[in-house]
Coordinates of C-alpha atoms in Angstrom, one line a residue:
Chain W
M14 CA -14.0 15.5 2.4
Q15 CA -17.3 15.0 3.9
D16 CA -18.1 17.7 6.5
F17 CA -19.0 15.2 9.2
F18 CA -19.6 17.7 12.0
D19 CA -21.2 20.4 9.8
I20 CA -18.3 22.7 10.7
D21 CA -19.2 24.7 7.6
S22 CA -22.3 25.9 9.4
V23 CA -20.2 27.9 11.8
L24 CA -18.0 29.4 9.1
S25 CA -19.1 32.7 7.6
E26 CA -19.9 32.9 3.9
E27 CA -16.7 34.8 3.3
E28 CA -14.6 32.2 5.2
R29 CA -16.1 29.5 3.0
A30 CA -15.6 31.5 -0.1
V31 CA -11.9 32.1 0.7
R32 CA -11.4 28.4 1.4
D33 CA -13.2 27.3 -1.8
S34 CA -11.3 29.7 -4.0
V35 CA -7.9 28.5 -2.6
R36 CA -9.1 24.9 -2.8
Q37 CA -9.9 25.2 -6.5
F38 CA -6.5 26.8 -7.1
V39 CA -4.8 23.9 -5.3
D40 CA -6.9 21.3 -7.2
E41 CA -6.2 22.8 -10.6
R42 CA -2.7 24.3 -10.3
I43 CA -0.8 22.4 -7.6
L44 CA -2.1 18.8 -7.3
P45 CA -1.3 18.1 -11.0
I46 CA 2.4 19.0 -10.7
I47 CA 3.3 18.5 -7.0
G48 CA 4.2 14.8 -7.2
D49 CA 6.7 15.5 -9.9
C50 CA 8.1 18.5 -8.1
Y51 CA 8.6 16.4 -5.0
V52 CA 10.4 13.7 -6.9
E53 CA 12.6 16.2 -8.7
G54 CA 13.3 18.1 -5.5
R55 CA 12.0 21.3 -7.0
F56 CA 9.9 24.1 -5.5
P57 CA 7.3 25.1 -8.2
R58 CA 8.1 28.8 -8.5
E59 CA 5.7 29.1 -11.4
I60 CA 2.8 29.2 -9.0
I61 CA 4.0 32.3 -7.1
P62 CA 2.2 34.8 -9.4
G63 CA -1.0 32.8 -9.1
L64 CA -0.8 32.6 -5.3
A65 CA -0.1 36.4 -5.2
E66 CA -3.0 37.2 -7.5
L67 CA -5.2 35.1 -5.2
G68 CA -3.9 37.1 -2.3
V69 CA -2.6 34.4 0.0
F70 CA 0.6 36.2 1.2
G71 CA 0.0 37.9 4.5
A72 CA -3.7 37.5 3.9
N73 CA -4.5 38.4 7.5
L74 CA -2.6 41.7 7.4
P75 CA -4.4 45.0 6.7
E76 CA -5.6 46.2 3.3
E77 CA -3.7 49.5 3.6
Y78 CA -0.5 47.5 3.0
G79 CA -1.8 45.7 0.0
C80 CA -3.0 42.6 1.9
A81 CA -6.4 41.0 2.0
G82 CA -7.3 42.0 5.5
L83 CA -8.9 38.6 6.3
N84 CA -9.7 37.3 9.8
N85 CA -7.6 34.5 11.3
V86 CA -10.1 31.8 10.6
A87 CA -10.0 32.6 6.9
Y88 CA -6.2 32.7 7.0
G89 CA -6.2 29.3 8.7
L90 CA -8.4 27.8 6.1
I91 CA -6.0 29.1 3.4
M92 CA -3.2 27.2 5.2
Q93 CA -5.3 24.1 5.4
E94 CA -6.0 24.2 1.6
L95 CA -2.4 24.9 0.7
E96 CA -1.1 22.0 2.8
R97 CA -3.7 19.7 1.3
G98 CA -1.5 20.3 -1.7
D99 CA 1.9 20.0 0.0
S100 CA 3.5 21.0 3.2
G101 CA 6.3 22.7 1.1
I102 CA 3.8 25.0 -0.5
R103 CA 2.2 25.9 2.8
S104 CA 5.6 26.4 4.3
F105 CA 6.4 28.9 1.5
A106 CA 3.3 30.9 2.3
S107 CA 3.8 30.6 6.0
V108 CA 7.3 32.0 5.9
Q109 CA 6.4 34.8 3.5
G110 CA 3.3 35.8 5.5
A111 CA 3.8 34.9 9.1
L112 CA 7.6 35.0 9.4
V113 CA 8.6 37.9 7.1
M114 CA 5.6 40.1 6.5
Y115 CA 4.4 39.8 10.0
P116 CA 7.6 41.0 11.7
I117 CA 7.9 43.9 9.3
F118 CA 4.3 44.7 10.1
A119 CA 4.7 44.3 13.9
F120 CA 8.2 45.6 14.5
G121 CA 9.0 47.6 11.4
S122 CA 9.0 51.4 10.8
E123 CA 6.2 52.9 8.7
E124 CA 8.7 53.3 5.8
Q125 CA 9.7 49.6 6.0
K126 CA 6.0 48.6 6.0
K127 CA 5.1 50.8 3.1
H128 CA 8.2 49.7 1.1
Y129 CA 8.0 45.9 1.7
L130 CA 4.5 44.8 2.5
P131 CA 2.7 45.6 -0.8
K132 CA 5.5 44.1 -2.9
M133 CA 5.6 41.0 -0.7
A134 CA 1.8 40.6 -0.9
A135 CA 2.2 40.8 -4.7
G136 CA 4.9 38.1 -4.7
E137 CA 7.5 40.5 -6.2
I138 CA 9.7 40.2 -3.1
I139 CA 10.1 36.8 -1.5
G140 CA 11.4 36.6 2.0
C141 CA 13.0 34.1 4.4
F142 CA 13.4 34.1 8.2
G143 CA 16.7 33.3 9.9
L144 CA 16.4 32.4 13.6
T145 CA 17.6 28.7 13.9
E146 CA 21.4 28.1 13.8
P147 CA 23.4 25.0 13.3
D148 CA 23.9 24.6 17.1
F149 CA 20.8 26.4 18.3
G150 CA 17.5 24.9 17.3
S151 CA 15.2 24.3 20.2
N152 CA 17.2 26.9 22.2
P153 CA 17.3 30.0 20.0
S154 CA 18.3 32.2 22.9
G155 CA 21.8 30.7 22.6
M156 CA 22.3 32.0 19.1
I157 CA 25.8 33.3 18.3
T158 CA 25.0 35.4 15.2
M159 CA 26.0 39.0 16.1
A160 CA 25.3 42.4 14.7
N161 CA 27.6 45.3 15.9
E162 CA 26.7 48.9 15.5
Q163 CA 29.3 51.1 13.8
P164 CA 30.2 54.7 14.7
D165 CA 28.2 55.8 11.6
G166 CA 25.1 54.0 12.7
S167 CA 25.4 51.1 10.2
W168 CA 25.7 47.5 11.3
I169 CA 28.1 44.6 10.6
L170 CA 26.5 41.2 10.8
N171 CA 28.4 37.9 11.3
G172 CA 27.1 34.4 11.8
A173 CA 25.1 31.6 10.2
K174 CA 21.5 30.3 10.1
M175 CA 20.3 26.8 9.1
W176 CA 17.1 25.1 7.9
I177 CA 15.9 28.3 6.2
T178 CA 12.8 27.9 4.1
N179 CA 12.9 30.0 0.9
G180 CA 16.6 30.9 1.7
S181 CA 18.0 30.5 -1.8
Q182 CA 15.1 32.3 -3.7
A183 CA 14.6 35.1 -1.2
K184 CA 15.3 38.8 -2.0
I185 CA 15.2 39.7 1.7
A186 CA 16.0 37.8 4.9
I187 CA 14.7 38.7 8.3
V188 CA 17.8 37.9 10.4
W189 CA 17.7 37.7 14.2
A190 CA 21.0 38.5 15.8
K191 CA 22.4 39.5 19.2
T192 CA 23.8 43.0 19.2
N193 CA 26.9 44.8 20.2
G194 CA 28.7 41.9 21.7
E195 CA 26.1 41.2 24.4
K196 CA 25.5 37.5 25.1
S197 CA 22.0 38.0 26.7
D198 CA 18.9 37.1 24.6
K199 CA 17.6 40.5 25.6
S200 CA 20.0 42.0 23.0
I201 CA 18.4 40.1 20.1
R202 CA 17.1 42.3 17.3
G203 CA 15.6 41.7 13.9
F204 CA 17.2 43.0 10.7
V205 CA 15.9 43.2 7.1
V206 CA 18.8 41.9 5.1
P207 CA 18.7 42.2 1.3
T208 CA 20.2 38.9 0.1
D209 CA 22.4 40.6 -2.5
T210 CA 24.3 42.4 0.2
P211 CA 28.1 41.5 -0.1
G212 CA 29.0 38.9 2.4
F213 CA 25.6 37.2 2.4
T214 CA 25.5 33.6 1.0
A215 CA 22.8 31.1 0.8
K216 CA 23.4 27.4 0.0
D217 CA 20.8 24.7 -0.7
Q218 CA 20.6 22.0 1.8
K219 CA 21.0 18.8 -0.1
G220 CA 19.8 15.3 0.6
K221 CA 16.4 16.1 2.1
L222 CA 14.0 13.1 2.2
S223 CA 11.2 15.4 3.3
L224 CA 9.8 18.7 2.1
R225 CA 11.4 18.0 -1.2
A226 CA 9.2 20.5 -3.0
S227 CA 10.5 23.3 -0.8
D228 CA 13.7 25.4 -0.9
T229 CA 15.7 24.9 2.3
S230 CA 19.0 26.6 2.7
E231 CA 21.8 27.5 5.0
L232 CA 22.7 31.2 5.3
V233 CA 26.1 32.6 6.1
F234 CA 26.9 36.2 6.9
Q235 CA 30.5 37.3 6.7
D236 CA 31.0 41.0 7.6
V237 CA 27.6 41.9 6.0
R238 CA 27.3 45.7 6.2
L239 CA 23.8 46.9 6.7
P240 CA 22.5 50.5 6.7
K241 CA 21.1 52.1 9.9
D242 CA 17.5 51.6 8.8
A243 CA 17.9 47.8 8.3
I244 CA 17.0 47.2 11.9
L245 CA 13.4 46.5 12.8
P246 CA 13.0 49.4 15.3
K247 CA 10.3 47.8 17.5
S248 CA 12.0 44.4 17.8
G249 CA 13.6 43.7 21.1
G250 CA 14.7 40.4 22.8
I251 CA 13.9 36.8 22.1
K252 CA 10.2 37.6 22.5
S253 CA 10.1 39.2 19.1
P254 CA 11.0 36.2 17.0
L255 CA 8.9 34.0 19.3
M256 CA 5.9 36.2 18.5
C257 CA 6.5 35.5 14.8
L258 CA 6.7 31.8 15.5
T259 CA 3.3 32.0 17.4
Q260 CA 1.8 33.4 14.2
A261 CA 3.4 30.7 12.0
R262 CA 2.5 27.9 14.4
Y263 CA -1.1 29.0 14.4
G264 CA -1.1 28.6 10.6
I265 CA 0.7 25.2 10.9
S266 CA -2.0 23.9 13.2
W267 CA -4.4 24.5 10.3
G268 CA -2.1 23.5 7.6
V269 CA -1.4 19.9 8.8
I270 CA -5.2 19.3 8.9
G271 CA -5.1 19.8 5.1
A272 CA -2.4 17.2 4.7
A273 CA -4.4 14.8 6.9
M274 CA -7.5 15.5 4.9
A275 CA -5.7 14.7 1.6
C276 CA -4.5 11.4 3.1
Y277 CA -7.9 10.5 4.5
E278 CA -9.7 11.3 1.2
E279 CA -7.2 9.2 -0.7
A280 CA -7.4 6.3 1.7
L281 CA -11.2 6.4 1.7
A282 CA -11.4 6.4 -2.1
Y283 CA -8.9 3.6 -2.3
S284 CA -10.7 1.5 0.3
T285 CA -13.9 1.6 -1.7
S286 CA -12.3 0.8 -5.1
R287 CA -9.6 -1.7 -4.2
V288 CA -10.9 -5.2 -4.2
M289 CA -9.2 -8.0 -2.4
F290 CA -10.6 -11.4 -1.3
G291 CA -13.6 -10.6 -3.5
K292 CA -14.7 -7.3 -1.9
A293 CA -13.7 -3.7 -1.5
I294 CA -11.0 -3.5 1.3
G295 CA -13.1 -0.7 2.9
G296 CA -15.4 -3.6 3.9
F297 CA -12.8 -5.1 6.2
Q298 CA -12.8 -4.1 9.9
L299 CA -9.1 -3.3 10.0
Q300 CA -9.4 -0.7 7.3
Q301 CA -12.6 0.7 8.8
Q302 CA -10.8 1.1 12.1
R303 CA -8.1 3.1 10.3
L304 CA -10.7 5.3 8.6
A305 CA -12.8 5.9 11.7
V306 CA -9.7 7.0 13.7
M307 CA -8.6 9.3 10.8
L308 CA -12.0 10.9 10.5
T309 CA -12.3 11.4 14.3
E310 CA -8.8 13.0 14.7
I311 CA -9.3 15.3 11.7
V312 CA -12.6 16.6 13.1
K313 CA -11.1 17.1 16.6
A314 CA -8.2 19.0 15.1
Q315 CA -10.5 21.2 13.0
L316 CA -12.5 22.1 16.0
V317 CA -9.3 22.9 18.0
S318 CA -7.9 25.2 15.3
L319 CA -11.2 26.8 14.6
H320 CA -11.7 27.7 18.2
L321 CA -8.2 28.9 18.4
G322 CA -8.8 31.1 15.4
R323 CA -11.8 32.6 17.0
L324 CA -9.8 33.3 20.2
K325 CA -7.0 34.9 18.0
D326 CA -9.6 37.1 16.3
A327 CA -10.9 38.1 19.7
G328 CA -7.3 38.9 20.8
T329 CA -7.4 36.5 23.7
F330 CA -5.4 33.5 22.5
T331 CA -2.2 32.5 24.3
P332 CA 1.1 31.1 22.9
Q333 CA 0.5 28.0 25.1
Q334 CA -2.8 27.4 23.3
V335 CA -1.0 27.6 20.0
S336 CA 1.5 25.1 21.3
F337 CA -1.4 22.8 22.2
A338 CA -2.8 23.1 18.7
K339 CA 0.5 22.8 16.9
R340 CA 1.5 19.8 18.9
N341 CA -1.7 17.9 18.7
N342 CA -2.5 18.6 15.0
C343 CA 1.0 17.7 13.7
D344 CA 0.9 14.6 15.8
I345 CA -2.4 13.3 14.5
A346 CA -1.6 14.4 10.9
T347 CA 1.7 12.4 11.0
D348 CA -0.2 9.3 12.2
I349 CA -3.0 9.7 9.7
A350 CA -0.5 10.0 6.8
R351 CA 1.3 6.9 7.9
E352 CA -1.9 4.9 8.3
A353 CA -3.2 6.1 4.9
R354 CA 0.0 4.9 3.4
R355 CA -0.4 1.5 5.0
L356 CA -4.0 1.2 3.9
L357 CA -2.9 1.8 0.3
G358 CA -0.6 -1.2 0.5
A359 CA 2.2 -1.3 -2.0
N360 CA 0.7 1.5 -4.0
G361 CA 1.1 3.7 -1.0
I362 CA 4.9 4.0 -1.6
L363 CA 4.4 5.6 -5.1
A364 CA 4.6 9.4 -5.8
E365 CA 1.5 8.9 -7.9
Y366 CA -0.4 8.8 -4.6
S367 CA 0.0 11.5 -2.0
A368 CA 0.1 9.6 1.3
M369 CA 3.9 8.9 1.5
R370 CA 4.8 12.4 0.3
H371 CA 2.6 13.9 3.1
M372 CA 4.0 11.3 5.5
A373 CA 7.6 12.3 4.8
N374 CA 6.7 16.0 4.8
L375 CA 4.9 15.9 8.1
E376 CA 8.0 14.5 9.8
S377 CA 9.6 18.0 9.1
V378 CA 6.5 19.8 10.2
Y379 CA 6.4 17.7 13.4
T380 CA 9.9 18.9 14.0
Y381 CA 10.0 22.5 12.9
E382 CA 8.6 25.6 14.6
G383 CA 9.0 24.1 18.0
T384 CA 9.5 20.3 18.0
H385 CA 6.7 18.1 19.3
D386 CA 8.8 17.5 22.4
I387 CA 9.3 21.2 23.1
H388 CA 5.6 21.9 22.8
T389 CA 5.1 19.0 25.3
L390 CA 7.4 20.8 27.7
I391 CA 5.6 24.1 27.2
L392 CA 2.3 22.4 28.1
G393 CA 3.9 20.6 31.0
Q394 CA 5.3 23.9 32.3
T395 CA 1.9 25.6 31.8
V396 CA 0.0 23.1 33.9
T397 CA 2.6 22.4 36.6
G398 CA 4.3 25.7 36.9
L399 CA 7.6 23.8 36.7
S400 CA 10.0 24.2 33.9
A401 CA 11.5 21.0 32.6
F402 CA 13.6 22.5 29.8
T403 CA 16.9 22.4 31.6
Chain F
M136 CA -20.3 48.7 -21.8
K137 CA -23.1 47.5 -19.7
I138 CA -23.2 43.8 -19.7
A139 CA -25.6 41.4 -18.0
V140 CA -24.6 37.9 -17.3
C141 CA -27.3 35.4 -16.3
I142 CA -25.9 32.6 -14.2
K143 CA -27.1 29.4 -12.6
R144 CA -26.3 27.5 -9.5
V145 CA -25.6 23.9 -10.3
P146 CA -24.5 20.8 -8.4
D147 CA -21.0 19.4 -8.8
M148 CA -21.5 17.2 -11.9
E149 CA -18.9 14.7 -10.7
T150 CA -21.3 13.7 -7.9
R151 CA -22.9 10.3 -7.9
F152 CA -26.5 11.5 -7.9
R153 CA -29.4 9.9 -6.1
I154 CA -33.0 10.6 -6.9
A155 CA -35.0 12.3 -4.0
A156 CA -38.1 10.7 -2.5
S157 CA -40.3 13.0 -4.6
G158 CA -39.0 11.2 -7.8
T159 CA -38.7 14.6 -9.6
A160 CA -35.5 15.9 -8.2
V161 CA -32.0 14.8 -7.2
D162 CA -31.4 14.2 -3.6
E163 CA -29.6 17.4 -2.4
A164 CA -28.0 15.9 0.7
G165 CA -24.3 16.3 0.7
L166 CA -24.2 18.0 -2.8
K167 CA -21.8 20.8 -3.5
Y168 CA -22.8 23.6 -5.7
D169 CA -21.0 26.0 -7.9
L170 CA -21.5 28.4 -10.9
S171 CA -22.3 26.4 -14.0
D172 CA -19.1 26.1 -16.0
F173 CA -20.2 27.9 -19.1
D174 CA -21.7 30.7 -16.9
G175 CA -18.2 31.1 -15.4
Y176 CA -16.8 31.6 -18.9
A177 CA -19.5 34.2 -19.5
V178 CA -18.7 36.1 -16.3
E179 CA -15.0 36.1 -17.2
T180 CA -15.7 37.2 -20.8
A181 CA -17.8 40.1 -19.5
L182 CA -15.2 41.2 -17.0
Q183 CA -12.4 41.0 -19.6
L184 CA -14.4 43.0 -22.1
N185 CA -15.0 45.8 -19.6
E186 CA -11.4 45.7 -18.4
K187 CA -10.1 46.1 -21.9
Q188 CA -12.7 48.6 -23.2
G189 CA -12.7 51.0 -20.3
P190 CA -15.4 51.9 -17.8
G191 CA -18.4 49.6 -17.9
E192 CA -20.6 47.6 -15.6
T193 CA -21.0 43.9 -15.3
V194 CA -24.3 42.9 -13.7
V195 CA -24.9 39.3 -12.7
I196 CA -28.4 37.9 -12.5
S197 CA -29.6 34.6 -11.1
L198 CA -33.1 33.1 -10.6
G199 CA -33.9 30.9 -7.6
P200 CA -34.1 30.7 -3.8
D201 CA -31.7 32.6 -1.5
V202 CA -29.0 30.0 -1.9
V203 CA -28.2 31.4 -5.4
Q204 CA -26.8 34.4 -3.6
E205 CA -23.7 32.3 -3.0
Q206 CA -23.0 32.1 -6.7
L207 CA -23.9 35.8 -7.2
R208 CA -21.4 36.7 -4.5
K209 CA -18.8 34.5 -6.2
A210 CA -19.4 36.5 -9.4
L211 CA -19.1 39.7 -7.4
S212 CA -15.9 38.5 -5.9
M213 CA -14.5 37.8 -9.4
G214 CA -15.2 41.5 -10.2
A215 CA -18.8 42.0 -11.2
E216 CA -20.2 45.3 -10.0
R217 CA -23.7 44.5 -9.0
A218 CA -26.0 41.4 -8.6
V219 CA -29.7 40.8 -8.9
Q220 CA -31.5 37.8 -7.4
L221 CA -34.9 37.0 -9.0
K222 CA -36.4 35.3 -6.1
A223 CA -38.3 32.0 -6.7
D224 CA -38.9 29.0 -4.4
R225 CA -37.2 26.8 -6.9
V226 CA -35.8 27.0 -10.4
P227 CA -38.6 25.9 -12.8
T228 CA -38.1 23.1 -15.3
D229 CA -39.8 25.3 -17.9
G230 CA -37.2 27.4 -19.7
L231 CA -39.9 29.6 -21.0
S232 CA -40.9 30.7 -17.5
I233 CA -37.3 31.5 -16.6
A234 CA -36.8 33.4 -19.8
R235 CA -40.0 35.4 -19.1
A236 CA -38.7 36.5 -15.7
L237 CA -35.2 37.3 -17.0
A238 CA -36.6 39.3 -20.0
A239 CA -38.8 41.3 -17.6
E240 CA -35.7 42.2 -15.6
L241 CA -33.4 42.8 -18.6
K242 CA -35.9 44.8 -20.8
D243 CA -35.3 48.3 -19.5
G244 CA -31.8 47.7 -18.2
G245 CA -30.0 49.4 -21.0
Y246 CA -27.6 46.5 -21.6
D247 CA -25.3 46.4 -24.6
L248 CA -24.7 42.7 -24.2
I249 CA -26.6 39.9 -22.4
F250 CA -24.5 36.8 -21.8
F251 CA -25.5 33.3 -20.9
G252 CA -23.5 30.1 -20.7
R253 CA -24.1 27.9 -23.7
Q254 CA -26.2 25.7 -21.5
A255 CA -26.5 24.9 -17.8
V256 CA -24.3 21.9 -17.1
D257 CA -27.0 20.2 -15.0
S258 CA -30.3 20.5 -17.1
A259 CA -28.5 21.0 -20.5
N260 CA -31.5 22.6 -22.2
A261 CA -29.7 25.5 -23.8
T262 CA -33.0 27.3 -24.3
V263 CA -33.2 30.2 -21.9
G264 CA -30.7 32.5 -23.7
P265 CA -32.4 32.2 -27.2
M266 CA -35.8 32.6 -25.6
V267 CA -34.8 35.8 -23.9
A268 CA -33.3 37.1 -27.1
E269 CA -36.6 36.3 -28.9
M270 CA -38.7 38.1 -26.2
L271 CA -36.5 41.2 -26.3
G272 CA -36.3 41.2 -30.1
L273 CA -32.5 41.0 -30.0
P274 CA -30.0 39.1 -32.2
C275 CA -28.8 35.9 -30.6
A276 CA -25.4 34.2 -31.2
T277 CA -25.3 30.9 -29.5
A278 CA -22.3 28.6 -28.4
V279 CA -19.8 31.3 -29.1
S280 CA -16.1 30.4 -28.7
S281 CA -14.6 33.7 -29.5
L282 CA -16.0 37.3 -29.6
D283 CA -14.9 40.7 -30.8
I284 CA -16.8 43.8 -30.0
S285 CA -16.2 47.1 -31.7
S286 CA -18.1 50.1 -32.9
G287 CA -21.4 48.8 -31.7
R288 CA -21.2 45.5 -33.5
G289 CA -20.1 42.0 -32.5
T290 CA -18.3 39.3 -34.5
A291 CA -18.4 35.8 -33.0
R292 CA -17.1 32.4 -33.9
R293 CA -19.2 29.3 -33.4
D294 CA -17.3 26.0 -33.5
L295 CA -19.5 23.3 -35.0
E296 CA -18.8 19.6 -35.7
G297 CA -16.2 19.7 -38.4
A298 CA -16.6 23.4 -39.3
A299 CA -16.9 26.9 -37.8
E300 CA -19.1 29.8 -38.5
I301 CA -18.3 33.5 -38.1
V302 CA -21.4 35.6 -37.4
D303 CA -21.8 39.3 -37.3
F304 CA -24.5 41.2 -35.4
A305 CA -25.5 44.6 -34.1
L306 CA -25.6 45.4 -30.3
P307 CA -27.5 45.1 -28.1
A308 CA -27.4 41.4 -28.5
V309 CA -27.7 38.1 -26.6
V310 CA -24.6 35.8 -26.7
T311 CA -24.4 32.4 -25.2
I312 CA -20.8 31.4 -24.3
D313 CA -19.1 28.1 -25.0
E314 CA -15.7 26.7 -24.3
G315 CA -12.8 28.4 -26.0
M316 CA -13.6 31.6 -24.1
P317 CA -11.3 32.4 -21.1
R318 CA -11.8 30.3 -18.1
A319 CA -13.3 31.9 -14.9
R320 CA -10.6 33.5 -12.8
Y321 CA -10.2 32.4 -9.1
P322 CA -12.0 34.8 -6.9
S323 CA -9.2 36.7 -5.1
L324 CA -9.3 37.0 -1.4
K325 CA -9.5 40.8 -1.7
G326 CA -12.3 40.3 -4.2
I327 CA -14.2 38.1 -1.7
M328 CA -13.9 40.8 0.9
A329 CA -14.9 43.6 -1.5
A330 CA -17.9 41.5 -2.7
K331 CA -19.5 41.9 0.8
K332 CA -19.9 45.6 0.2
K333 CA -21.3 45.4 -3.4
P334 CA -25.1 45.7 -4.0
L335 CA -27.1 42.5 -4.3
E336 CA -30.8 43.4 -5.1
V337 CA -33.5 40.9 -4.5
R338 CA -36.8 41.0 -6.5
A339 CA -39.6 38.5 -7.0
A340 CA -39.2 36.6 -10.2
Q341 CA -42.1 37.1 -12.6
L342 CA -42.4 33.6 -13.8
G343 CA -46.0 33.4 -15.0
D344 CA -47.5 30.0 -15.7
E345 CA -45.3 27.0 -16.4
S346 CA -45.9 25.4 -19.7
L347 CA -43.7 22.4 -19.0
T348 CA -43.3 20.4 -15.8
L349 CA -41.0 17.7 -14.7
E350 CA -42.9 14.4 -14.2
K351 CA -40.3 11.9 -13.3
M352 CA -36.6 11.7 -12.9
E353 CA -34.7 8.4 -13.1
L354 CA -31.1 7.2 -13.1
P355 CA -29.8 5.6 -16.3
P356 CA -30.1 1.8 -16.1
E357 CA -27.3 -0.1 -14.5
R358 CA -24.9 -1.5 -17.0
A359 CA -25.0 -5.2 -17.4
A360 CA -21.9 -7.1 -16.4
G361 CA -19.3 -7.7 -19.2
R362 CA -19.0 -11.1 -20.8
I363 CA -15.7 -12.8 -21.5
V364 CA -15.9 -14.6 -24.8
G365 CA -12.6 -16.5 -24.5
E366 CA -8.9 -15.9 -24.1
G367 CA -5.9 -15.5 -26.4
P368 CA -5.8 -15.1 -30.2
G369 CA -8.3 -17.9 -30.5
A370 CA -11.1 -15.7 -29.1
V371 CA -10.6 -12.9 -31.7
A372 CA -12.8 -14.4 -34.3
E373 CA -15.7 -14.9 -31.9
L374 CA -15.2 -11.3 -30.5
V375 CA -15.3 -9.8 -34.0
R376 CA -18.4 -11.9 -34.8
L377 CA -20.2 -10.7 -31.7
L378 CA -19.2 -7.1 -32.2
H379 CA -20.7 -7.4 -35.7
T380 CA -23.9 -9.4 -35.1
E381 CA -24.8 -8.6 -31.4
A382 CA -23.3 -5.2 -30.5
K383 CA -23.5 -4.0 -34.1
V384 CA -20.6 -1.7 -33.7
L385 CA -18.6 -3.1 -36.6

């Protein structure tokens, strides 16, 4: 779409090059198939090698672990471009990079990092992240999944996780569990669980009307025995998984801009070609209002995420700022997708166009990784100093 | 092998172009630029040859103002080792001038192969490659859709209308690359980071005098509105008559 605020001028040449390369990949390899994948309810696994070759998995992690070593703005631009394709594709990359590679990088031993990260960057090992449980979504501290240490140092894991992206195709799961019978969230630790371990089962969640081109599963652990070195040694307390979510939410704040851009571009093109009452519908004030609002909100969201990325690169960003960006950008993207669908009239309900697919996807993105409401409470607490969670 | 690939920065050809106020150029406002498609095939062909045949060097060369460095960096991020910008205020219309500057750069480079795209997708002259070959006294295979290199010789296929030619030539040689060759790879993110550290030399282009200048650029005439000759089977006879006598396509 048109760079209305000349944001390109404050991106580096490498940042633009990264975006353009991923953009071309999405245009040529994802957009032609994604409508069908969505209708069929199929994640397009065939694109994994291409994405790996491009280097999108864990792209902001260091080169010594086989990653691209990009800054966070370039990483954000990758998320934007992937979600311009589909939120399910971006979710796949977010989970692989921010929710599996990042915790191994941040909380893992050197052996774990050397073993997993290069293979995950290469797409040879796909991961998933298990935090949410059937009865504990917005309140992860209440989780009941439990890992108990055995006399020989091994662990026995029991419990269940729900809404797990990549769950059925993952080779490893990062599972967050309370430990040794303690109910406090301080006992939460992360474990690297190979999904072929006896007692581990993953089941596709059926009946999704959103993120249909994404694998979403339920995980069950029944006396899953894990070796001593399955634990992420530097993980400790609920703070550890929340740090992962901060990484992923940062990427989401960029990603949804991509979905909004796709909807805006589609709506704009449609408005100038669709003729009704003898002229292009873009010539009617009601449609111009829609387009003007879309453009305005997209540019504002881009500036928020870009500035947040610069703060993240400087090491000064806060989780509350990430909540701000995730909350705002998902909100405006959801609105933009719906307005684009409306502008497209009856055509807007077809899979041939992208607006309704994005609209349905974004309802999930609005809800996952901290619902809109929870981020509202985080901001409310931040400015008032008063918690309204309970 | 040491392979030079001469590349051009071109606007996205799906743009709706406007003519600039000067009347001799397109309006650049809002245009997006990329490597010319055929030049992308040429870079890819060079990279694959060197990947298959062991150690070599792929050098990309572009003539023009500093903005062409963006396309040179793209080729470096695809995997080329080195880049050269032949600096000029603008890309001349005259292919002979461009060929002269490129030949001066390539002459003592020790290249086994010099690749061009079959033609630039914007100006579509297809002249610079053959002119460079002429100046350097090298064999020139144009519009090549497949290429084998072994024992210091090249064998290339040229797809023509309704037929194909297989040509054989000794190296060094100039080859212009057509469709059929592998498509340009996506610059990988690691490649983009690595490209920052690769050498990009800038030298003044030795263009000499221009023998051909662009006088005027204009858009094709607007198409006239269609005409409805009638409706239903009854209109067929009239339509056929008009296609025969007026449009003269039957």
